[in-house]
Structures are given as C-alpha cells and as structure tokens.
mmCIF file of C-alpha atoms in Angstrom:
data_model
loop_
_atom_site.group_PDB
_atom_site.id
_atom_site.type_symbol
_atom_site.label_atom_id
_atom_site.label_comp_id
_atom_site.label_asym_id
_atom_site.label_seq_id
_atom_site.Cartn_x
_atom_site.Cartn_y
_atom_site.Cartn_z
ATOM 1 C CA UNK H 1416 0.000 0.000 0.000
ATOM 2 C CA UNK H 1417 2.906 2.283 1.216
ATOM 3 C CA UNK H 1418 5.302 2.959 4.220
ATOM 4 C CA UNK H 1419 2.741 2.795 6.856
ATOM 5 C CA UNK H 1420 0.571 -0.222 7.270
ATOM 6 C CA UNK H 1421 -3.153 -0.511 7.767
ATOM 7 C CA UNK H 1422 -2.761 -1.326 11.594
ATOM 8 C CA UNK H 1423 -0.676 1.608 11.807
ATOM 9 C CA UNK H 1424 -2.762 4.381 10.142
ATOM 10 C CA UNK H 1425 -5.040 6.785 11.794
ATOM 11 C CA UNK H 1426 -7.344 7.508 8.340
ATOM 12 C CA UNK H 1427 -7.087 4.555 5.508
ATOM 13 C CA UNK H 1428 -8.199 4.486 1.809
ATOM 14 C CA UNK H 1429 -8.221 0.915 0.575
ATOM 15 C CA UNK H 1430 -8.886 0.437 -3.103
ATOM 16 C CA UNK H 1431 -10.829 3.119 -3.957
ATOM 17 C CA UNK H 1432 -12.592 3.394 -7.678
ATOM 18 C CA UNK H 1433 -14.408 6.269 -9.388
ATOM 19 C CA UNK H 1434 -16.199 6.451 -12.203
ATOM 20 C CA UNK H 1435 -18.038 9.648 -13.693
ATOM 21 C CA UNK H 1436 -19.872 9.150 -17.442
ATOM 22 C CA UNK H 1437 -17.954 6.094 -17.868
ATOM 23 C CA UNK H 1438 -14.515 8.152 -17.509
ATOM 24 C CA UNK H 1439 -12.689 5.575 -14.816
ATOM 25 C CA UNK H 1440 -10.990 8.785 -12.964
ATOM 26 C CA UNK H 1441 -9.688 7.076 -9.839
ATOM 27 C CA UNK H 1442 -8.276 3.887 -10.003
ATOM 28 C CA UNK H 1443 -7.213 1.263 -6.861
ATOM 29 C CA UNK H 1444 -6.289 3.984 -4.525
ATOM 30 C CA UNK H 1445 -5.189 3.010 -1.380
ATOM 31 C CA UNK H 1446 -3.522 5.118 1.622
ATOM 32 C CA UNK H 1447 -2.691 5.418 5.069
ATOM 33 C CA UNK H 1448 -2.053 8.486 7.098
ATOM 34 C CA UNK H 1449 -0.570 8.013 10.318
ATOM 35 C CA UNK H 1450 -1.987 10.262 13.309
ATOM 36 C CA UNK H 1451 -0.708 13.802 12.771
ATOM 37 C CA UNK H 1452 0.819 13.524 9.794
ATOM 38 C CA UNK H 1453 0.533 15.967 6.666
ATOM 39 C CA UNK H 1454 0.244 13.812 3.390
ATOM 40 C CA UNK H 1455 0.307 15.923 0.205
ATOM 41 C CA UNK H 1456 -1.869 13.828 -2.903
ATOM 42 C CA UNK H 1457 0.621 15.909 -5.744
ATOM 43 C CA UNK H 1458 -0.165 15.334 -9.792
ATOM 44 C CA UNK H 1459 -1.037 17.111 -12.439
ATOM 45 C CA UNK H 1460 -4.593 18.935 -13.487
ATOM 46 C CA UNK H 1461 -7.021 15.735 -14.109
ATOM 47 C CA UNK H 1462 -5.196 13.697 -12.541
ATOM 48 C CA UNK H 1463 -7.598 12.903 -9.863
ATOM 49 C CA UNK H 1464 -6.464 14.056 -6.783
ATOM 50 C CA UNK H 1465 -9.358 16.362 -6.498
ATOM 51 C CA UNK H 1466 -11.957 13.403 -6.757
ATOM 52 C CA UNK H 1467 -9.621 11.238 -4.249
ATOM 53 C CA UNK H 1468 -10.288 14.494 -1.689
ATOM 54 C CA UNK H 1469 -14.191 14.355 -2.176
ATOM 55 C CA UNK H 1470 -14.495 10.297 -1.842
ATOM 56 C CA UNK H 1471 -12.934 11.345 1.660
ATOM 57 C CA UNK H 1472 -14.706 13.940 2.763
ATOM 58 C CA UNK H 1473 -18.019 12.372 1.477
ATOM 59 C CA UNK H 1474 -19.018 14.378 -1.081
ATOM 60 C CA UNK H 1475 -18.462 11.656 -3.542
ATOM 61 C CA UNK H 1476 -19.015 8.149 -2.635
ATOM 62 C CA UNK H 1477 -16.660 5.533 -4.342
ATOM 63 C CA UNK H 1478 -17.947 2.731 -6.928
ATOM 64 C CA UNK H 1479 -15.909 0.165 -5.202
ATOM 65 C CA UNK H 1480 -13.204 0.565 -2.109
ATOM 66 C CA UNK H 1481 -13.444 2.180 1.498
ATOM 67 C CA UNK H 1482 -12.610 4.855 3.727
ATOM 68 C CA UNK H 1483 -11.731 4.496 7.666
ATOM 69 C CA UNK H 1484 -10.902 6.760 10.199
ATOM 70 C CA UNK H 1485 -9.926 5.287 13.468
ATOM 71 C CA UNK H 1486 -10.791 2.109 12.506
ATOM 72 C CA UNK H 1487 -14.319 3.015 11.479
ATOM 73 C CA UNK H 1488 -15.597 2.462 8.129
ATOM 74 C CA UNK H 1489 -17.387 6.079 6.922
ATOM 75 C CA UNK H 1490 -17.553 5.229 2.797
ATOM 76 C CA UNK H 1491 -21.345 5.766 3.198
ATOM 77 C CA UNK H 1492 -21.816 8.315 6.183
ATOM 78 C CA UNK H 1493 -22.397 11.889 4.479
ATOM 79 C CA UNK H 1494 -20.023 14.282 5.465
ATOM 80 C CA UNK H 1495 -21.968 16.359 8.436
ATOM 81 C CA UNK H 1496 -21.380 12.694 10.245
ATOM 82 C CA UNK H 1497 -17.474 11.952 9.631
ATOM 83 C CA UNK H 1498 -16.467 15.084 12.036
ATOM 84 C CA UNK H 1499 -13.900 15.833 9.377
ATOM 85 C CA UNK H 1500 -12.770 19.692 8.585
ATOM 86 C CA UNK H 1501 -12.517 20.531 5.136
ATOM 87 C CA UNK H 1502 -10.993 24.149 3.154
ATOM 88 C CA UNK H 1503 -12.269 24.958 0.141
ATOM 89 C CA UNK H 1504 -9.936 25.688 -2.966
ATOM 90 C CA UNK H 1505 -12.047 29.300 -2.719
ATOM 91 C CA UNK H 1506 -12.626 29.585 1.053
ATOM 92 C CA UNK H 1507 -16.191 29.552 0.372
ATOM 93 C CA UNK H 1508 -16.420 32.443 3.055
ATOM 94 C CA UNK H 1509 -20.221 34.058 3.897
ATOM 95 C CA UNK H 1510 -19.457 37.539 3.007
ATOM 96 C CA UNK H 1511 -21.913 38.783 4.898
ATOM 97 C CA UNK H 1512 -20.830 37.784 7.959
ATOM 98 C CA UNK H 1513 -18.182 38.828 10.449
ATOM 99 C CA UNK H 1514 -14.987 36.823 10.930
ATOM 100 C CA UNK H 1515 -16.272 35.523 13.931
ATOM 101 C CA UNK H 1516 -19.910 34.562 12.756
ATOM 102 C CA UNK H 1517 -17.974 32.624 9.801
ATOM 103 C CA UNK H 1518 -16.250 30.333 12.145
ATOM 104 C CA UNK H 1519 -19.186 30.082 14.247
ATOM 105 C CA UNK H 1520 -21.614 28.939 11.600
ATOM 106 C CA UNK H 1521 -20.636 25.033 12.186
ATOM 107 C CA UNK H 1522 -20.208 25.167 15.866
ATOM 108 C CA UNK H 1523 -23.955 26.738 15.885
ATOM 109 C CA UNK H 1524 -25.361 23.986 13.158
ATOM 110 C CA UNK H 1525 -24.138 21.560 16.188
ATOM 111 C CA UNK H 1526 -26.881 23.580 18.464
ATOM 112 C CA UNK H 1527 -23.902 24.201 20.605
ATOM 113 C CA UNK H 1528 -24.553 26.712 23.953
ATOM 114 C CA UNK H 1529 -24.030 30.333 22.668
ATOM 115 C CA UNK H 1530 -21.061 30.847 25.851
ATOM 116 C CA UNK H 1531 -19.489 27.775 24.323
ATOM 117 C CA UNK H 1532 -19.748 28.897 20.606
ATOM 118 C CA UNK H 1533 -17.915 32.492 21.563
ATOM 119 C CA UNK H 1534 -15.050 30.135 23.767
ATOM 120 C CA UNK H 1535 -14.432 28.183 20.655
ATOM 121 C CA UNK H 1536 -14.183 30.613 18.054
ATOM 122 C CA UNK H 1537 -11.752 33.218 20.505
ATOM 123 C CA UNK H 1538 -9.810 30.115 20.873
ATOM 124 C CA UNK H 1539 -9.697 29.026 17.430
ATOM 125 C CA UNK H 1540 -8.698 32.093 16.166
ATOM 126 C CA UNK H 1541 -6.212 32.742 18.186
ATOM 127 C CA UNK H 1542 -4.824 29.500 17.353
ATOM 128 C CA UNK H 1543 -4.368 30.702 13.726
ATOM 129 C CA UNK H 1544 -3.261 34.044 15.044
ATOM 130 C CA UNK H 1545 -6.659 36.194 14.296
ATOM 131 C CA UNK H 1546 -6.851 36.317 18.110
ATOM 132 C CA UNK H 1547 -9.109 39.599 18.330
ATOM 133 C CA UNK H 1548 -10.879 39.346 14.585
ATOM 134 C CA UNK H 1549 -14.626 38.376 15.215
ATOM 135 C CA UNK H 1550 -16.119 41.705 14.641
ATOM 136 C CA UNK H 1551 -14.068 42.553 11.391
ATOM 137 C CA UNK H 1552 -16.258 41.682 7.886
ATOM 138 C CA UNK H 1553 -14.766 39.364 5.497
ATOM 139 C CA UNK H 1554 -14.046 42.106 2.761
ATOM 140 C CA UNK H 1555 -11.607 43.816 5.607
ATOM 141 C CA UNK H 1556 -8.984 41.350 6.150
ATOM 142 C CA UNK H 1557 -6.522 40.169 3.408
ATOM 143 C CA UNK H 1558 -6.416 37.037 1.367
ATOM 144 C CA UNK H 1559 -3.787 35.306 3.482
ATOM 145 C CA UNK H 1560 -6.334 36.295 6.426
ATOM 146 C CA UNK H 1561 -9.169 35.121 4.717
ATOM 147 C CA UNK H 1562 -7.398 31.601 4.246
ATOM 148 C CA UNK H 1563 -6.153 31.372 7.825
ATOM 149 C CA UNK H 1564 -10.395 32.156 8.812
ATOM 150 C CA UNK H 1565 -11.530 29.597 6.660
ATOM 151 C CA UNK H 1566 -8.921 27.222 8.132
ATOM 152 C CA UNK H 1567 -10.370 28.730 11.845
ATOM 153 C CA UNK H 1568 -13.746 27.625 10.316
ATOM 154 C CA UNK H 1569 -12.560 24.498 9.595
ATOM 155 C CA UNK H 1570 -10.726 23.828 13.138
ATOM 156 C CA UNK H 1571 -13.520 25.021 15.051
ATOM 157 C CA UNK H 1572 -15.805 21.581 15.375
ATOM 158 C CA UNK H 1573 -12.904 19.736 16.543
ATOM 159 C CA UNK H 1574 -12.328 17.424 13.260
ATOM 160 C CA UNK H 1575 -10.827 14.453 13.388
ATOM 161 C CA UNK H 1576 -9.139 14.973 9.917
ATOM 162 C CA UNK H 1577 -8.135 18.097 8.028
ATOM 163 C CA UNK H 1578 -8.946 17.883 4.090
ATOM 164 C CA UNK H 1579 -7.483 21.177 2.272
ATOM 165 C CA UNK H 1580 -8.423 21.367 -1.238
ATOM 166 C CA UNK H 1581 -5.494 23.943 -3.049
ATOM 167 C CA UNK H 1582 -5.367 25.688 -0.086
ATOM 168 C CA UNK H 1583 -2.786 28.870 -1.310
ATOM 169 C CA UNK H 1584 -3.632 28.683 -5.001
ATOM 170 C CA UNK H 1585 -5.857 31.981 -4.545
ATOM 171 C CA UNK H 1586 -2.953 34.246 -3.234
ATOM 172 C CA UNK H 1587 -0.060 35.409 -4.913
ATOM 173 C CA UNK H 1588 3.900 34.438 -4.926
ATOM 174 C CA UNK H 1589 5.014 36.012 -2.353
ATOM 175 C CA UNK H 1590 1.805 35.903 0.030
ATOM 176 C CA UNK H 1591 1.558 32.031 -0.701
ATOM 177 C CA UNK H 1592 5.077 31.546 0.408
ATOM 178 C CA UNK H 1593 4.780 33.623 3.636
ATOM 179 C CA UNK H 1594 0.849 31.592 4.280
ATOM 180 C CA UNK H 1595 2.319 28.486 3.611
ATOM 181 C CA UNK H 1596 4.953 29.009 6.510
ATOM 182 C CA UNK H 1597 1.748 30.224 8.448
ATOM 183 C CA UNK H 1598 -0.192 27.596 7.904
ATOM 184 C CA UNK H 1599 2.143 24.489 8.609
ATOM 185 C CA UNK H 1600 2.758 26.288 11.717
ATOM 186 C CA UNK H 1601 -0.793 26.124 12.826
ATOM 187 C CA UNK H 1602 -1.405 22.160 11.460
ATOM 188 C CA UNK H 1603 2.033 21.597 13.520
ATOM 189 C CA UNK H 1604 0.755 23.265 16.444
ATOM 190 C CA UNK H 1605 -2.507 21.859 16.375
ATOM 191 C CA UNK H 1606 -1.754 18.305 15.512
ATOM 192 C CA UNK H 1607 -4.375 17.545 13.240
ATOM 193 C CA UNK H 1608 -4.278 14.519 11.290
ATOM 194 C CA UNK H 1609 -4.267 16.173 7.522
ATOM 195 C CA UNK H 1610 -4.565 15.427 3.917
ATOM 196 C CA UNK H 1611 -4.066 18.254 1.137
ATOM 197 C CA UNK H 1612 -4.137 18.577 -2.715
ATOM 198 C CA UNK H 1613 -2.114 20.445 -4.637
ATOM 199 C CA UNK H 1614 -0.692 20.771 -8.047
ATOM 200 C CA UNK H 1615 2.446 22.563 -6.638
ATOM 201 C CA UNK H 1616 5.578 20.858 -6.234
ATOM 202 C CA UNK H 1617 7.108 23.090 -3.990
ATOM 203 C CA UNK H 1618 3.976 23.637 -2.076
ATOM 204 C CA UNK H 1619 3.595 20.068 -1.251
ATOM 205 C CA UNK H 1620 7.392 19.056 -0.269
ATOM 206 C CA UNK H 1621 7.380 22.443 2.255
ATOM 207 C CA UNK H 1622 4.016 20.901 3.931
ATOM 208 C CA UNK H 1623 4.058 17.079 3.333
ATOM 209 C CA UNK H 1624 5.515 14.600 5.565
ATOM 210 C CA UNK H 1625 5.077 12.365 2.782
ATOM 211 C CA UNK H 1626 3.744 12.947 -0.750
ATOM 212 C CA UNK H 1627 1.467 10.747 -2.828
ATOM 213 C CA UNK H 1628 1.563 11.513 -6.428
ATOM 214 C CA UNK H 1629 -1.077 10.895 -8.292
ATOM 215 C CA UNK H 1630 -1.225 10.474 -12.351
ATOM 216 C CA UNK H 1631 -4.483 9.358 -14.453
ATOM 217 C CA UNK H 1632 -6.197 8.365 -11.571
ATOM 218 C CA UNK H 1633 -3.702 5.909 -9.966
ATOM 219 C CA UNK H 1634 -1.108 6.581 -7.285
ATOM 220 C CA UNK H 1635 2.755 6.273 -8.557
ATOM 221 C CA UNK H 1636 4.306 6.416 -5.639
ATOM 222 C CA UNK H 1637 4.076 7.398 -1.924
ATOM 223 C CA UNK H 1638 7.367 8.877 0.297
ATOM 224 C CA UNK H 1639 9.031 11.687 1.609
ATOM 225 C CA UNK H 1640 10.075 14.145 -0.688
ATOM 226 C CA UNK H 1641 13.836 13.540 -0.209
ATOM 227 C CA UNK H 1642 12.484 9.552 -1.390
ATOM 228 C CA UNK H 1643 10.538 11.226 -4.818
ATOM 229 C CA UNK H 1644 13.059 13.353 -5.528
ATOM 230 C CA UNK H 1645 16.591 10.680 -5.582
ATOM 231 C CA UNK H 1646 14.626 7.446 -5.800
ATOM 232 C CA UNK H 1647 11.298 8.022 -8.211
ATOM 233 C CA UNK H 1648 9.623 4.562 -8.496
ATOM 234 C CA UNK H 1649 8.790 5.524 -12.516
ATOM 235 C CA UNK H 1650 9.636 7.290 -15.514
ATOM 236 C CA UNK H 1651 6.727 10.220 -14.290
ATOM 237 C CA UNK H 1652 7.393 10.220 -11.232
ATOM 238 C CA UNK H 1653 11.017 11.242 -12.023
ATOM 239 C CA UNK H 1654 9.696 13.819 -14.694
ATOM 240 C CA UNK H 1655 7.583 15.217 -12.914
ATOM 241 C CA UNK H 1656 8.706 15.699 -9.530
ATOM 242 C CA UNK H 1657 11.689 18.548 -9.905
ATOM 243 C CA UNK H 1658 13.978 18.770 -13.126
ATOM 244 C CA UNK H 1659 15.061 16.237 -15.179
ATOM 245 C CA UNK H 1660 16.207 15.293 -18.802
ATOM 246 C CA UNK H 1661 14.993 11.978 -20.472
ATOM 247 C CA UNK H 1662 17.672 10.706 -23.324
ATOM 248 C CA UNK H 1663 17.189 7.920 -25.022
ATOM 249 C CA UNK H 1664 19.680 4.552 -24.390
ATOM 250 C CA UNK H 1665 20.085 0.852 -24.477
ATOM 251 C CA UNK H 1666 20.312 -1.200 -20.989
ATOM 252 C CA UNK H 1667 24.315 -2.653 -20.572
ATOM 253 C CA UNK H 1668 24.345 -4.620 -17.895
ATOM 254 C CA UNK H 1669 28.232 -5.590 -18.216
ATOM 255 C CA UNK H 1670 28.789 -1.950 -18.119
ATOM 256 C CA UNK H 1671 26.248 -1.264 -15.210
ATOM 257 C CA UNK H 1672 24.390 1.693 -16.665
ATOM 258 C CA UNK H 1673 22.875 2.829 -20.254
ATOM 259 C CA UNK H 1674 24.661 3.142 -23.888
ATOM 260 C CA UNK H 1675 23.360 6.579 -25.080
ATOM 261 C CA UNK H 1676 23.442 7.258 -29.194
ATOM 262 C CA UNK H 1677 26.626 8.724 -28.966
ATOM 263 C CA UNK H 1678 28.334 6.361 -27.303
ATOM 264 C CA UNK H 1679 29.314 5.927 -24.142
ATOM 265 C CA UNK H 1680 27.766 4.088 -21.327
ATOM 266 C CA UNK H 1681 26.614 6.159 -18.159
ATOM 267 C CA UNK H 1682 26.234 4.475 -14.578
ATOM 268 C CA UNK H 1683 22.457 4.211 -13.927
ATOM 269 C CA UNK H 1684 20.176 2.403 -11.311
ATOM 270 C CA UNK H 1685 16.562 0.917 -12.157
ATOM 271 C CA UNK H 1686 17.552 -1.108 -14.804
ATOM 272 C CA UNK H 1687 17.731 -4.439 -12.361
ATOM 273 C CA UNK H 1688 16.275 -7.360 -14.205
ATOM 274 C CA UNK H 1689 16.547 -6.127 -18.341
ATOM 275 C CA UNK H 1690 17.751 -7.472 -20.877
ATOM 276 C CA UNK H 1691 21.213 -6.498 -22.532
ATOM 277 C CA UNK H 1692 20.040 -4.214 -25.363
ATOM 278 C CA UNK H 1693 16.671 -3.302 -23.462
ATOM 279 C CA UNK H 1694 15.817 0.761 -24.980
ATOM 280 C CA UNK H 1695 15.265 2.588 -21.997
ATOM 281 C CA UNK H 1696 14.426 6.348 -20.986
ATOM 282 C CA UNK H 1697 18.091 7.965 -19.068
ATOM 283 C CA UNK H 1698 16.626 9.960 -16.553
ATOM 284 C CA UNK H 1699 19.335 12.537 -15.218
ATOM 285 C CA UNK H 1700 18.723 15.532 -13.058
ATOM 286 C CA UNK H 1701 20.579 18.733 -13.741
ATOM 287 C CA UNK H 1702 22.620 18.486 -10.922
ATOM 288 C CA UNK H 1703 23.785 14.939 -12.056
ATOM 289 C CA UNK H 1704 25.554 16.279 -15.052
ATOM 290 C CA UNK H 1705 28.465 18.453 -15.208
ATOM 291 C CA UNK H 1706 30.255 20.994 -18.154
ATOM 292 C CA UNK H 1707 33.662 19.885 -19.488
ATOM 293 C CA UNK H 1708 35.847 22.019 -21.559
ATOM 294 C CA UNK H 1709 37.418 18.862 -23.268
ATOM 295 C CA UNK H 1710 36.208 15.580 -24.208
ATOM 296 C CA UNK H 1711 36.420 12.422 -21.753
ATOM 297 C CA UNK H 1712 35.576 9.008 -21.956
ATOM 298 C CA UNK H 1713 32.251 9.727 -20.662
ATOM 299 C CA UNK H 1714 31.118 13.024 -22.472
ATOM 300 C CA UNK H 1715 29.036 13.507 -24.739
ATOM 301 C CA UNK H 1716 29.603 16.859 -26.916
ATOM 302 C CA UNK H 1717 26.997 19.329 -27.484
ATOM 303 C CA UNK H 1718 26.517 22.791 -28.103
ATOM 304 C CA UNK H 1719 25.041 25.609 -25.087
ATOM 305 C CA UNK H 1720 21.208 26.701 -26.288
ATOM 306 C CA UNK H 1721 20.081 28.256 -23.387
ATOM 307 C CA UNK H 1722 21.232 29.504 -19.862
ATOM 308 C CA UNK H 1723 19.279 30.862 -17.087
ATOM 309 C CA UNK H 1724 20.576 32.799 -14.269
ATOM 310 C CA UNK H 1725 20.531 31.904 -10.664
ATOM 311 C CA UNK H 1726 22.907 33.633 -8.357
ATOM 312 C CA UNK H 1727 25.763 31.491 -7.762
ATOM 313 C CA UNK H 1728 24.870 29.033 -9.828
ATOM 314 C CA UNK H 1729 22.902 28.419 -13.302
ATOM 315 C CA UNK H 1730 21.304 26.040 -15.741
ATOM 316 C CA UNK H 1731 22.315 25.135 -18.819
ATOM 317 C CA UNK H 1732 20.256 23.997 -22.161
ATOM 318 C CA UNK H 1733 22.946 22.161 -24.358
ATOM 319 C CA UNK H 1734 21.596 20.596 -27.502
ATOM 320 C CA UNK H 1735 23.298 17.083 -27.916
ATOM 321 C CA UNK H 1736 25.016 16.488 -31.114
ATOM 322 C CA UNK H 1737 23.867 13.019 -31.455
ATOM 323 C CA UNK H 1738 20.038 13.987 -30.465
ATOM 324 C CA UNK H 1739 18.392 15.021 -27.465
ATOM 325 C CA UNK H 1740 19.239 17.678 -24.935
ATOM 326 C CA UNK H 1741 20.269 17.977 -21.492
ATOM 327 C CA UNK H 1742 19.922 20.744 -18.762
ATOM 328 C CA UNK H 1743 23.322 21.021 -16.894
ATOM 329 C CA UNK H 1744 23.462 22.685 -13.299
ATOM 330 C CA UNK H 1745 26.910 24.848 -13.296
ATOM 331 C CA UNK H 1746 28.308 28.000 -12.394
ATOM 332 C CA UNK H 1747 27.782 31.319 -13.437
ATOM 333 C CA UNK H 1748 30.557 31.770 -15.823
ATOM 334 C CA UNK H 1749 30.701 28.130 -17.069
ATOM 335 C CA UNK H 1750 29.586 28.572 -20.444
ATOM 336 C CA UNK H 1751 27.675 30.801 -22.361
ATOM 337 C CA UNK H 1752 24.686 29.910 -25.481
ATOM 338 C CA UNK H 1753 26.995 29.521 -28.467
ATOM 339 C CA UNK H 1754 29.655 27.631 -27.024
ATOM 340 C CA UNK H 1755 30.908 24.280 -27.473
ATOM 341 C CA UNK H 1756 31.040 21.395 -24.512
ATOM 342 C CA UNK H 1757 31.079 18.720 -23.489
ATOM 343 C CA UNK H 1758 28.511 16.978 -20.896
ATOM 344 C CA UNK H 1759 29.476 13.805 -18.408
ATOM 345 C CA UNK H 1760 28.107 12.465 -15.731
ATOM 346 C CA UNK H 1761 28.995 14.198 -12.539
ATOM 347 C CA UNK H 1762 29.751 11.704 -9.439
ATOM 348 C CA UNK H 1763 29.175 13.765 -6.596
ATOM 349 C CA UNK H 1764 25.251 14.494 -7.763
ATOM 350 C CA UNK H 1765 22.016 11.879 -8.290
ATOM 351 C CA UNK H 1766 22.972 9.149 -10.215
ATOM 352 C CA UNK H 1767 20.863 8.922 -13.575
ATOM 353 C CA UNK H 1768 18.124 6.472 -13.421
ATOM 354 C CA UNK H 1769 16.351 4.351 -16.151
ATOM 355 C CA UNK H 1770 12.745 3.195 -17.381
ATOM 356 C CA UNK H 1771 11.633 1.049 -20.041
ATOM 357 C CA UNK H 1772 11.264 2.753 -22.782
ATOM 358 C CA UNK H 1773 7.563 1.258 -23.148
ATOM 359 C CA UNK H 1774 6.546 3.119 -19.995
ATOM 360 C CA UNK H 1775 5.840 6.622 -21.984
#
C-alpha cells in the first residue's frame, strides 16, 4: 500500500474506484495516514487528486473501495457525520458575515450553547493568530487572512481529519510563500491529522511529511520528498517531480548503466532485471551532469542553447550532437549559449536512473 501499514494508520483508503460518465478517474487507490501527519496527494490537473479528496470527505461516494478513520468504516456516512474539517480551494467564506460569525456557523449547526460557541471561536482564532478578529467583515482582512479564517472555520468543530483542497492557489507568490509558513505552523501546532491537494511541487514538499503523487487516476508512488526526488519509483514520477532530462539509451548490464546514441555508457540504477540491449528512458537531473571544456571518456559533446541565471549558480540547455538535450546545473561563468562542450556524468550528484522505454 505504502510505508505505513493498515494497523498503523489513523485515516485509511483501501482500493478506492471512481467512475463519472464512464470516464474511470480514480483507479485502486489506497492510503494510510498516520496520526498527525501531513500527506500531500501531488499530480497534475485531471489527474484525480481532487476526486480522491471528495471520496474522503463524502461528497463523492466511491464505486468500489473504502474509507476508515480510526478504525471506522465512513464510505457511506455523508459528510456532516465523519467530524472531518474541510478548506475549500475558494474559502467559500459568507461575506456577509463577520470573521467571527464565519467560524461560528458550524459550531452553531451543532446547536452548541451560545457561551461555548464564543469560547471556541476566541480560541480558534487565536490559534491561527486572528486572536481579536470576530467583529471585522470578510471584505476587511486580506487574502492570506481570509485563508487562515476559513482554516479557523474548519478547526472550530474539533475534526478528526483536516482535508485542504489547493489551499494557497488563490494568493499570490510572495503571500503564498509567507501563508504556507503560516499555515504548517498552525497544522504543527494543532496536531491535526491532515490530507491536502495540490498541483504545486514546492507547495507540497514544504508541507508534506510524505507525498502521494497521483497520475491518471492511480497513485505512482508514496514517500518523503527527499524519497521522490533521488529514488522516483517511474519514468513520471522522475519527470515530474523537480527537473530532469529523459535521453534515449540501451540497458548494458556488463557496463552497469545505459549506452546513449553517442556512445558511451553512463552508470544508472533501475535497470535491475533487463535485458542487454533493453531501450530505456536515461533519466538525469541537472545536478547529475556536469560541463567539461574537453572531451572524456564519458562526455558527450553538445553545443550551449540556453542559460538561465541563478545567483551562484545556473542552468544550462545544451543541444546534444547526437540527439536530445540535457539541462546542466553549473556556475555562473561556465559557459555561455553559443559555445561548445562537453557533458558527463557528474559523481558527486544523483545518479541517472532508467525506465523502459515502453513506460511513456
């Protein structure tokens, strides 16, 4: 399933299947989050991650599979029963009510004493740092406020889980940064058992302890983002978590690694159990290659396309003269577009990685 095991998770997903107008849009999913944890589900637009998040919260029910929460099976309780807190990709805010009517409204559905509604929410928001906000109107506060209220609103009824649908995709750069610090802050503090979606890669290795990436419905691989990042279980996973290059090779085994077009044969893991001759997908990171001003036995010669800036260091497009390209990490003054070098793998970064080539 992943990691954790079924006996040791505090909220489980065991084989869970979707189907909308005959479009299969989740597929097997199964998942455990341990008590407290933050588990990021990461993929791409339609990838399903969206869907998995409604199946849990019970606004979707699944055509096959389950969901439990400590221990008990809620795939058919509707969502007012589950006592699970849930923040909308928009906040869905009343704007017509005061901060502290907002968080209020479920406490007051729960025909909770009015004394014990006013303790809650003063307590809540403090607890996200609005300590004093309950008379201000919706259309006062900012948008990383606004967040932080709905996530008050969410906190209030005492949930068992947290569900967070795109939580910072509303606010911009630099506000999402700054509310992202905010808000694992509050989920640490709290201790909340949580599960979020996002289509940001940076957004969901800052919050995760573990990320589950999703693609075309099914999960690809579950870990910490340290495991995603040096270890990806497949050819997408390696693409699309952080940067990469894919160049095309045959599987040596004698030589450990992959013979690329040009030549020589690179080091690479994953290739365990092909045949000699096997085309596979070289997956290298940027900061697994390295700029030579002369050719070696392991270079491969190419000519600089592209460079972008970053401080100390930059990137490097280099067009490969026997096809494909490769992004290089280097430093500032290492080359320039025009100029000709040669590119080898570099020992002290990620070693390369292959995949069938019938994976694409």
């Amino acid at each position: 399933m992943n990691e954790l095991t079924a006996h040791d998770s505090f909220l489980l997903l065991d084989r869970l299947d979707k189907h909308f107008a005959g479009l299969h849009v989740t597929r097997d999913v199964s998942l455990s989050v341990a008590k407290t944890e933050i588990v990021a589900l990461l993929g791409p637009s339609g990838s399903g991650k969206t869907t998995v998040l409604r199946l849990v919260a019970g606004f979707e029910t699944p055509d096959s599979g389950s969901v439990r929460v400590e221990g008990e099976d809620v795939t058919r309780q509707p969502p007012e029963r589950r006592r699970f807190g849930m923040v909308f990709q928009h906040y869905a805010l009343f704007p017509h009510l005061s901060v502290g009517e907002n968080v209020a409204f479920g406490l007051e559905a729960q025909r909770m004493p009015r004394a014990d509604v006013d303790r809650r929410v003063a307590e809540t928001l403090a607890a996200v740092d609005l300590a004093g906000f309950e008379r201000r109107r919706i259309g006062e506060i900012s948008g990383g406020q606004q967040q932080r209220v709905a996530l008050a609103r969410a906190l209030a009824p005492q949930p068992r889980v947290l569900l967070l649908d795109e939580p910072l995709s509303n606010l911009d750069p630099t506000l999402r940064e700054r509310t992202r610090r905010e808000l694992k802050s509050i989920i640490r503090r709290v201790g909340i058992t949580t599960l979020f979606v996002t289509h940001e890669q940076e957004e969901a290795f800052d919050l995760g302890d573990r990320v589950a990436v999703l693609n075309a419905g099914r999960l690809e691989q579950v870990g910490s983002p340290e495991t995603l990042y040096e270890k990806p279980a497949s050819r997408f996973v390696a693409t699309f978590i952080g940067r990469s290059s894919v160049l095309a090779a045959a599987w040596e085994p004698a030589g450990g690694g992959a013979r690329l077009a040009a030549g020589p044969v690179w080091r690479a893991a994953g290739g365990e159990g092909l045949a000699a001759g096997t085309p596979v997908d070289l997956v290298v990171r940027p900061e697994g290659l390295k700029l030579d001003g002369a050719p070696s036995r392991d270079s491969v010669a190419g000519e600089v396309i592209g460079r972008r800036y970053a401080g100390r260091s930059a990137s490097f497009d280099v067009a490969l003269d026997k096809g494909g390209a490769a992004e290089v990490l280097g430093t500032t003054d290492a080359a320039r577009p025009g100029d000709r070098v040669f590119v080898a793998p570099d020992p002290a970064g990620p070693a390369p990685r292959v995949y069938p080539r019938e994976q694409r």
